[in-house]
Amino acid sequence: MYFADFAPGAGRLEPRAALHSDAPSLDLGGEWRFRLSPVADVPDDFAAPSFDDASWDVLPVPAHWPLHGHGAPAYTNVVYPFPVDPPYVPDENPTGDYRRVFDLPEGWSGGRLRFEGVDSTFKVWLNGHELGFSTGSRLPAEFDAGPYLVRGRNVLAVRVHQWSAASYLEDQDMWWLPGIFREVTITRSSADVFVRAAADGTLSFEGEGLLSVPELGVADLAPGVEVRVAAEPWSADSPRLYDATFTTAEETVRLRVGFRTITIEDGVLKADGVPLVFKGVNRHEFHPDHGRAVPYETMVEDVLLMKRHNVNAVRTSHYPPHPAFLDLCDEYGLWVVDECDLETHGFGHTGWRGNPTDDPRWSQALLDRMRRMVERDKNHPSVVMWSLGNEAGVGANQKVMADWTRRRDPSRPIHYEGDVSCANVDVYSRMYASHAEVAAIGRGEEEPLDDPELDARRRAMPFVQCEYAHAMGNGPGGLAEYQELFDTHPRLAGGFVWEWIDHGLTHQEYGYAYGGDFGEPLHDSNFVVDGLVFPDRTPSPGLLDLKKVFEPVRFAFSEGTVTVTRAVPYPLAFPWALTADGTLVAEGVLEVPEGESAEVKLPALPEVAKPGELWLTVQAVLGADLPWAAAGHEVAWGQTRVATAGRTATRVSGADDGGALPAAGAAFDSRTGRLTGLFGLDVEGPRLELWRAPVDNERFGGLEWNWRQLGLHRLTHRVDAVTREDGVLTVRSRVAPAATDLGMNVTYRWSAEGEGLRLDVHVVPEGEWTLPLPRLGLAMTLPASVEEVVWFGRGPGEAYPDTGLAARVGGFGATVEELQTPYVYPQENGQRADVRWARLTGADGRGLRIEGDPAFGLTVRRWSTEDLAAASHLTDLRPGGRVHVHLDHAQHGVGTAACGPGVLPLYELHAREARFAFRFSAV
């Protein structure tokens, strides 16, 4: 059985570069006849031209058949969804038969049948003649169609098996989605060329034809001849390309040439002699409606989003992308680590026994995948590194792949993360190394290898964090600390955040589906939903934070001046704004001279009557239109607080007026001392809260389990004493989980303050608390009529102790609905941090004003924390009859423990004595 064999294919033509040719070509995309069988053992009589397929369904190509009503998607991260018994696969092997009838244009002769991507193994017949079969789902395969093409009507038949021996090589963290998911064409193009263009202007090529680059004065350059031209270099920040043509006797090929040189010098990765730091993301190909059959417009959207969020690099996890994506990386400017379509991660569950990476029977299959990637993508200046694959263990076949690649293309370093000895690669790569470990590697102080020779070789390599800062759900935390390390140590060549997009498939019931939502018996739940953009490509708070961390312009404020440091060549403008308590009072534009660094005098700021908090914000915006964004697009920003003679903050004043309780509009329960009404609002609470709906990093990292074992989700509240004295209502309470002697002694002190009401809170832990707390603050509810929140603090988006880098100090407003962050798997979200004051109002403009001392974290929702923690999809969250408000003194960080290090010590919330206060007044 060809689909259960080690051979990578048969009948295929030699791999060649992806090129744009003027040779005739037929696009065979569109509606095909389709039949799905549950097993592979089906007669192949459908390949006969006379076969009647009128009763078959119609399926679009490119597409995945499970997304069009044939079977269902399935998601696993590591484990294989079939027994590990290579090269065999189960008898239950969904098999799709495709038929396409097309007419050959008049005068057509010869041609190649080209498939850009088919998952996982397919066999091809043309007019009843078997052409061959191929594996390697994300790689092109070409067959010689010329001898079998006929004038007029032609019949193309393709059989695709979901499971094959090749499936053992494609255990990437993604949905299992079979089908012809990239283009199919008949082309008369047969050209192949390999252009070599270095930063010093040297130009040469391999191929049977002549090369011309008119803009550089190069005409009819012969193969093997090297010339030197006055070319501007290509880089991600300045992607200079030169239009070229390659001409043979049969066709002319168009390509774009970029001049650049990648080297490793003294352990530092360099582009054109300058240290190269990847500010990167890992990108799977994904669309919520189409799976990996990503439309071209979506590829453009991805690249533009990356550029607009200061991303400069992409790792094509974990397979070569559609070739058009690399064209876009060339054009707009992104460094690319191009990764081979290879992952055998599931063998880790069997102790790596039988792993194809170290089995000589798989040698040719692995080499075939590497060859086809390198040959297809060799002309892209954006591709600066070849990767042997991902999470495929260690074995002799990697040396076969690496040795061939070095012979074919010595100009690009070779990457692979899974072998810590780095025996076959040129860079040292790790995933999810902690900050401390990255710092040690940056200093050259990592743990030594047992082999001194390999250890010395690895220490001479640059380091790349090929995956870090796992962007699953609320997070990732610790981004700024990683970037500081990358910027500090020359050996560190940056890294690639995991990952670009949430792989949530559109679902009628759930909105977006993840593992298990299609009834898979074996799945990895929502681990496939771990991206910087939501499935519809809306940026998440994590991407906004990443943009801030990746800023290529930095501002350092001092008394009367700001030092502006820039690392990009394009034109920038520097507008500034002065705000008082979030209200704009003055604005202008700084005159910043060109150059990498400049110290600029800050503008003379106007006098502001009763200014409150004054903040000066300086932006770096595009000074002219660029291909990826219009003039005025914000690239970076910085803020500094301005000293004033007026008051410097909104603070709760002391309760010194001796007013008698209840204050105007306040009502209390005489027995419990709890507030029941305030300024005409039906109020429940506030009372101490320690629990939050766990984030993905806590669910997968184990902290949620520990919190639930302790009982933090089921706290009990006991009132110990209620006293009134000198206009102050004091309520002493103990808050504790059942089945433990741990607790929090809480004192609430209520006092009138003018027409408002002040609450002082004193918390004292009791017992030996060894776990960090989820949160420490107050929870209360208000009527459902509350619709809008206006606040002065950080915003406009959410922020937690180790996130929220994109949140700046200012005045902001949003509806209650707009305050929610729609993580595909519901979890703690939406906190606005460092809030000085907030107004919560209904449609009539009436409501409640809350001031904090110190500033507080504010969360406002239409569902309870319990509802949020119990939900598994956004559709589970339905507004209730109350608005739930959290006023947090502190929260625990979010970290990246779903796949990576937990919360850094600086951002852990531990039980300790705390005092904080709030003032409530009517709006």
PDB file of N, CA, C and O in Angstrom, residues 74-75 84 157 169 209 217 315 323-324 359 390 416 422 428 448 526 566 628 641 664 740 774 806 846 884:
ATOM      1  N   ALA A  74     -10.496  17.405  13.910  1.00  0.00           N
ATOM      2  CA  ALA A  74     -10.036  16.850  15.184  1.00  0.00           C
ATOM      3  C   ALA A  74      -8.744  17.560  15.561  1.00  0.00           C
ATOM      4  O   ALA A  74      -7.920  17.865  14.692  1.00  0.00           O
ATOM      5  N   TYR A  75      -8.588  17.808  16.865  1.00  0.00           N
ATOM      6  CA  TYR A  75      -7.385  18.509  17.328  1.00  0.00           C
ATOM      7  C   TYR A  75      -6.639  17.689  18.371  1.00  0.00           C
ATOM      8  O   TYR A  75      -7.218  17.244  19.365  1.00  0.00           O
ATOM      9  N   VAL A  84       0.433   4.104  17.396  1.00  0.00           N
ATOM     10  CA  VAL A  84       1.795   4.394  16.924  1.00  0.00           C
ATOM     11  C   VAL A  84       2.425   3.070  16.492  1.00  0.00           C
ATOM     12  O   VAL A  84       2.984   2.325  17.311  1.00  0.00           O
ATOM     13  N   ALA A 157      -8.326  12.834 -11.897  1.00  0.00           N
ATOM     14  CA  ALA A 157      -8.841  12.107 -10.733  1.00  0.00           C
ATOM     15  C   ALA A 157      -7.758  12.053  -9.660  1.00  0.00           C
ATOM     16  O   ALA A 157      -6.594  11.757  -9.954  1.00  0.00           O
ATOM     17  N   LEU A 169       4.912  11.927  10.255  1.00  0.00           N
ATOM     18  CA  LEU A 169       5.864  13.024  10.114  1.00  0.00           C
ATOM     19  C   LEU A 169       5.203  14.393  10.269  1.00  0.00           C
ATOM     20  O   LEU A 169       5.873  15.410  10.177  1.00  0.00           O
ATOM     21  N   GLY A 209      19.456  29.608 -18.441  1.00  0.00           N
ATOM     22  CA  GLY A 209      18.831  30.774 -19.036  1.00  0.00           C
ATOM     23  C   GLY A 209      19.678  31.998 -18.778  1.00  0.00           C
ATOM     24  O   GLY A 209      20.857  31.898 -18.385  1.00  0.00           O
ATOM     25  N   GLY A 217      21.236  47.745 -14.239  1.00  0.00           N
ATOM     26  CA  GLY A 217      22.055  47.699 -15.446  1.00  0.00           C
ATOM     27  C   GLY A 217      22.551  46.318 -15.797  1.00  0.00           C
ATOM     28  O   GLY A 217      23.524  46.185 -16.549  1.00  0.00           O
ATOM     29  N   ARG A 315       8.480  32.779  12.226  1.00  0.00           N
ATOM     30  CA  ARG A 315       8.872  31.375  12.086  1.00  0.00           C
ATOM     31  C   ARG A 315       7.659  30.630  11.537  1.00  0.00           C
ATOM     32  O   ARG A 315       6.568  30.712  12.101  1.00  0.00           O
ATOM     33  N   PRO A 323       3.457  29.704  -0.761  1.00  0.00           N
ATOM     34  CA  PRO A 323       4.554  30.531  -1.299  1.00  0.00           C
ATOM     35  C   PRO A 323       4.197  32.006  -1.420  1.00  0.00           C
ATOM     36  O   PRO A 323       5.092  32.865  -1.344  1.00  0.00           O
ATOM     37  N   ALA A 324       2.922  32.328  -1.573  1.00  0.00           N
ATOM     38  CA  ALA A 324       2.536  33.737  -1.670  1.00  0.00           C
ATOM     39  C   ALA A 324       2.822  34.482  -0.375  1.00  0.00           C
ATOM     40  O   ALA A 324       3.097  35.692  -0.388  1.00  0.00           O
ATOM     41  N   ASP A 359      15.423   6.638  12.206  1.00  0.00           N
ATOM     42  CA  ASP A 359      15.188   5.353  11.551  1.00  0.00           C
ATOM     43  C   ASP A 359      15.618   5.478  10.099  1.00  0.00           C
ATOM     44  O   ASP A 359      15.042   6.273   9.345  1.00  0.00           O
ATOM     45  N   ASN A 390      10.424  20.511  13.739  1.00  0.00           N
ATOM     46  CA  ASN A 390      10.066  20.875  15.107  1.00  0.00           C
ATOM     47  C   ASN A 390       9.741  19.633  15.910  1.00  0.00           C
ATOM     48  O   ASN A 390       9.073  18.722  15.417  1.00  0.00           O
ATOM     49  N   TYR A 416      17.429  24.062  14.408  1.00  0.00           N
ATOM     50  CA  TYR A 416      16.554  23.020  14.943  1.00  0.00           C
ATOM     51  C   TYR A 416      16.631  23.093  16.456  1.00  0.00           C
ATOM     52  O   TYR A 416      17.731  23.184  17.023  1.00  0.00           O
ATOM     53  N   CYS A 422      23.123  20.602  19.572  1.00  0.00           N
ATOM     54  CA  CYS A 422      23.298  21.463  18.389  1.00  0.00           C
ATOM     55  C   CYS A 422      24.299  20.872  17.398  1.00  0.00           C
ATOM     56  O   CYS A 422      25.012  21.600  16.702  1.00  0.00           O
ATOM     57  N   TYR A 428      21.978  27.988  18.468  1.00  0.00           N
ATOM     58  CA  TYR A 428      21.472  27.303  19.652  1.00  0.00           C
ATOM     59  C   TYR A 428      20.042  27.785  19.857  1.00  0.00           C
ATOM     60  O   TYR A 428      19.794  28.985  19.959  1.00  0.00           O
ATOM     61  N   PRO A 448      26.916  23.163  30.997  1.00  0.00           N
ATOM     62  CA  PRO A 448      27.755  22.604  29.929  1.00  0.00           C
ATOM     63  C   PRO A 448      27.244  21.256  29.438  1.00  0.00           C
ATOM     64  O   PRO A 448      26.560  20.525  30.160  1.00  0.00           O
ATOM     65  N   ASN A 526      -8.711  23.262  24.518  1.00  0.00           N
ATOM     66  CA  ASN A 526      -8.498  24.581  23.911  1.00  0.00           C
ATOM     67  C   ASN A 526      -7.023  24.957  23.792  1.00  0.00           C
ATOM     68  O   ASN A 526      -6.695  26.122  23.604  1.00  0.00           O
ATOM     69  N   ARG A 566      16.004  55.764  18.109  1.00  0.00           N
ATOM     70  CA  ARG A 566      15.247  55.060  17.072  1.00  0.00           C
ATOM     71  C   ARG A 566      16.127  54.048  16.364  1.00  0.00           C
ATOM     72  O   ARG A 566      17.330  54.256  16.205  1.00  0.00           O
ATOM     73  N   TRP A 628       2.764  49.451   4.449  1.00  0.00           N
ATOM     74  CA  TRP A 628       2.030  48.699   5.465  1.00  0.00           C
ATOM     75  C   TRP A 628       1.199  49.548   6.405  1.00  0.00           C
ATOM     76  O   TRP A 628       0.446  49.013   7.237  1.00  0.00           O
ATOM     77  N   ARG A 641       5.112  61.712  34.016  1.00  0.00           N
ATOM     78  CA  ARG A 641       4.252  62.550  34.854  1.00  0.00           C
ATOM     79  C   ARG A 641       4.936  63.882  35.088  1.00  0.00           C
ATOM     80  O   ARG A 641       6.142  63.934  35.368  1.00  0.00           O
ATOM     81  N   ALA A 664     -25.741  60.452  53.541  1.00  0.00           N
ATOM     82  CA  ALA A 664     -26.837  60.738  52.622  1.00  0.00           C
ATOM     83  C   ALA A 664     -26.942  59.630  51.577  1.00  0.00           C
ATOM     84  O   ALA A 664     -25.994  59.355  50.870  1.00  0.00           O
ATOM     85  N   THR A 740      -9.892  24.314  56.381  1.00  0.00           N
ATOM     86  CA  THR A 740      -8.534  24.797  56.627  1.00  0.00           C
ATOM     87  C   THR A 740      -8.574  25.801  57.769  1.00  0.00           C
ATOM     88  O   THR A 740      -9.632  26.376  58.067  1.00  0.00           O
ATOM     89  N   PRO A 774      -5.130  34.597  44.211  1.00  0.00           N
ATOM     90  CA  PRO A 774      -5.558  35.083  42.898  1.00  0.00           C
ATOM     91  C   PRO A 774      -5.755  36.597  42.876  1.00  0.00           C
ATOM     92  O   PRO A 774      -5.322  37.274  41.943  1.00  0.00           O
ATOM     93  N   ALA A 806       0.692  47.991  27.115  1.00  0.00           N
ATOM     94  CA  ALA A 806       0.105  48.899  26.133  1.00  0.00           C
ATOM     95  C   ALA A 806      -0.845  49.902  26.762  1.00  0.00           C
ATOM     96  O   ALA A 806      -1.323  50.807  26.075  1.00  0.00           O
ATOM     97  N   ARG A 846     -27.152  58.786  35.569  1.00  0.00           N
ATOM     98  CA  ARG A 846     -27.047  58.738  37.026  1.00  0.00           C
ATOM     99  C   ARG A 846     -26.387  57.439  37.445  1.00  0.00           C
ATOM    100  O   ARG A 846     -26.522  56.407  36.787  1.00  0.00           O
ATOM    101  N   HIS A 884     -21.682  43.078  38.078  1.00  0.00           N
ATOM    102  CA  HIS A 884     -20.714  42.639  39.077  1.00  0.00           C
ATOM    103  C   HIS A 884     -19.464  43.500  38.967  1.00  0.00           C
ATOM    104  O   HIS A 884     -18.845  43.590  37.902  1.00  0.00           O
TER     105      HIS A 884
END
